[in-house]
XYZ file of C-alpha atoms in Angstrom:
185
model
C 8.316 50.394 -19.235
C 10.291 51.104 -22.283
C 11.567 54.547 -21.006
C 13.878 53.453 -18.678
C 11.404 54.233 -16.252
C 10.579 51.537 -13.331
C 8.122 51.430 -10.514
C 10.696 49.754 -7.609
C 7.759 48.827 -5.758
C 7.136 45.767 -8.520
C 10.648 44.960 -8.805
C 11.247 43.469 -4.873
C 12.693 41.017 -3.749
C 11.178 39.536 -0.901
C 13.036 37.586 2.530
C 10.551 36.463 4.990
C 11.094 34.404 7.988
C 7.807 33.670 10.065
C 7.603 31.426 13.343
C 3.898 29.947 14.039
C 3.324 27.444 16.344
C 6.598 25.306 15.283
C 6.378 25.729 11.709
C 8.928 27.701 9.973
C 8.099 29.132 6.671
C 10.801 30.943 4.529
C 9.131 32.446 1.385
C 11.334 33.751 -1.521
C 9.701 35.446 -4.463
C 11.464 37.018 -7.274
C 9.530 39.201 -9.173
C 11.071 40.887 -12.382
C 14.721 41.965 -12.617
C 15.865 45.167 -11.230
C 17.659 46.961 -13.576
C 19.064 49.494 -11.181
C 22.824 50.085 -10.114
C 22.549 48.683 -6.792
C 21.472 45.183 -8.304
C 24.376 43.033 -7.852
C 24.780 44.569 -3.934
C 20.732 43.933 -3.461
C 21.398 40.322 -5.405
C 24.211 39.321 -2.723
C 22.448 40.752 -0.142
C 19.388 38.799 -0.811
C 21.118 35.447 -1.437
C 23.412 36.055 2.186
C 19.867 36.771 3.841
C 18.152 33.363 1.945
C 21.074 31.018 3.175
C 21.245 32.299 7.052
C 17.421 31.584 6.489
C 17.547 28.461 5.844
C 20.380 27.695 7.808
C 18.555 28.949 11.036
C 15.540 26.953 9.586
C 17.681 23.680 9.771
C 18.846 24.520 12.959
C 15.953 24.644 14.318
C 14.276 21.819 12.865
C 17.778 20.004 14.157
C 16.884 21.207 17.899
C 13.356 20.298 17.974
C 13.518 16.732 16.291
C 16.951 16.091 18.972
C 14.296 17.119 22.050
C 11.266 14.971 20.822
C 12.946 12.585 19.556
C 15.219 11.558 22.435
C 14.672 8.418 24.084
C 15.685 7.855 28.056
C 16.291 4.180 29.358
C 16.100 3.579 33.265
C 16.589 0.526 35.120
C 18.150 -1.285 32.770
C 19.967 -4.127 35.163
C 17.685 -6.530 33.949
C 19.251 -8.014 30.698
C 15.696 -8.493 29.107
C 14.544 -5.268 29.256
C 14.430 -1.428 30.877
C 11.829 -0.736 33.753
C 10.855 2.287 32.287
C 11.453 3.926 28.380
C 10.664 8.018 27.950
C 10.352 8.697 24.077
C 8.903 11.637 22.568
C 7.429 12.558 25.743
C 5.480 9.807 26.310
C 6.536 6.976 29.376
C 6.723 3.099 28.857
C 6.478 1.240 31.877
C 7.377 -2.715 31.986
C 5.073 -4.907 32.956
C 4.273 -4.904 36.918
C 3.986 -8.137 38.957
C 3.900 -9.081 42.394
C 4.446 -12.266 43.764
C 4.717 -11.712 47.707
C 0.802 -12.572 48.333
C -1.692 -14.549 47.354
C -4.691 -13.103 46.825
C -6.029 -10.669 44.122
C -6.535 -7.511 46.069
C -2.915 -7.396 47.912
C -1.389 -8.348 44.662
C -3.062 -5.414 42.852
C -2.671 -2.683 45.375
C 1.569 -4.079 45.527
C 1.134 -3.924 41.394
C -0.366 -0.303 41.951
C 2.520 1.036 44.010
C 5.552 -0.108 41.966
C 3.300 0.873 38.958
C 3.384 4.921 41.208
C 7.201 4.205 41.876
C 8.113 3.927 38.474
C 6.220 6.729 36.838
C 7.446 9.082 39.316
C 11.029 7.651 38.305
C 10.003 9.481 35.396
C 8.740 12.534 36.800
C 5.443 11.736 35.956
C 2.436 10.397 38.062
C -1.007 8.704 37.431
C -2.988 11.470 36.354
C -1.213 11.417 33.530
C -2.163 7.800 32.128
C -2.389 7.451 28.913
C -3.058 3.384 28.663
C -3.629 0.479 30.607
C -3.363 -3.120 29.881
C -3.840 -5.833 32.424
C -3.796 -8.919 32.635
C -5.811 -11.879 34.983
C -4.502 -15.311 35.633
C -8.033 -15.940 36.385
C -10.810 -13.269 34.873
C -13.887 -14.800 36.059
C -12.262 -15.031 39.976
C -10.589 -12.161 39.984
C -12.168 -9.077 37.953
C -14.142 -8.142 40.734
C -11.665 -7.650 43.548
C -9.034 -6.426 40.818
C -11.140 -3.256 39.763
C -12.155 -2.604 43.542
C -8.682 -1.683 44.186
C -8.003 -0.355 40.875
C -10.859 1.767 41.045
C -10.140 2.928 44.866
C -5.788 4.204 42.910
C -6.687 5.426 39.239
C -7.678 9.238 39.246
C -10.987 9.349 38.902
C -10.888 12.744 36.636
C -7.917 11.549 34.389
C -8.567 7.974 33.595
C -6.557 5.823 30.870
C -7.888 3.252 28.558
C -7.737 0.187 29.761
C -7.761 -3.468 28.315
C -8.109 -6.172 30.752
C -7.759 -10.394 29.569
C -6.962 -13.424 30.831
C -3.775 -14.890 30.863
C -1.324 -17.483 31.530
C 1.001 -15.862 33.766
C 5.293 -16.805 33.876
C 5.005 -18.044 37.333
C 2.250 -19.946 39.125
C 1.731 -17.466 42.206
C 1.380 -14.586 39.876
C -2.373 -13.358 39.777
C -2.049 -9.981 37.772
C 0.310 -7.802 35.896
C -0.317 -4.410 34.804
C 1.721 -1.954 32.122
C 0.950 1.836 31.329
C 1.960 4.614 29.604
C 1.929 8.262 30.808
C 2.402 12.052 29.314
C 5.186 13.414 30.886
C 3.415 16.894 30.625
């Protein structure tokens, strides 16, 4: 276009900010140089537009890692540990023991109900499980009565994985200990 002649059409410059599903995309393409009066105004204009861009971009990147990335401790009296950890929505339960009876079935239904306590701690509940992993003093004995009672608590439409071994347990009246995690949504 040797004649001092341009088509402005092929000479923009382009700011685009587009939100979809959580991923921000900020395209900037410069095609070739605008030879018109208004260039340095357009040029300024343009480079104001890119940096709000991107600063909004990093904001927002800043707010959404800060609200999945948090991490909530409660109970935390015990010096060894926290009852219950929420990270990136997801809920971390300790492991659950009872040692007021002696026999399987009581001992799993009391493991059941702190296990309900504590998730709804976290303003969560059981249809939300995630995992499972529990653990037997005695697998062969036990296994049985232990999944009667689980069976009879665990929502039968949203049900966890589950691991379940043998174990030595920390204290000799303790016949089962259970842990989850939960969604929080």
């Amino acid at each position: 276009m040797g004649d001092g002649n341009f088509d402005t059409n092929s000479h923009l410059r382009e700011n685009n900010l587009r939100c979809q599903k959580n991923h921000f995309y900020l395209s900037y393409a410069n095609r070739t140089p605008d030879p018109s009066p208004s260039r340095p105004l357009a040029m300024l204009a343009n480079k104001l537009l890119t940096r709000i861009a991107r600063t909004q971009i990093t904001h927002l990147h800043q707010l959404i890692r800060s609200r999945t990335m948090a991490t909530t401790r409660i109970g935390t009296e015990d010096p060894r540990m926290s009852k219950i950890v929420i990270h990136n929505g997801i809920v971390y339960i300790s492991g659950q023991t009872d040692g007021t009876t002696t026999d399987i079935k009581n001992q799993t239904a009391n493991v059941l109900k702190k296990v309900d306590d504590l998730l709804a701690q976290a303003n969560t509940d059981k249809s939300k499980l995630l995992t499972s992993s529990i653990w037997l003093k005695d697998i062969s004995r036990d296994f049985k009565d232990m999944n009667d009672v689980w069976n009879g608590w665990v929502d039968p439409n949203n049900k966890p994985v589950r691991a379940t071994v043998e174990a030595n347990m920390a204290r000799e009246q303790l016949l089962i200990e259970v842990q989850v995690t939960a969604a929080t949504e």
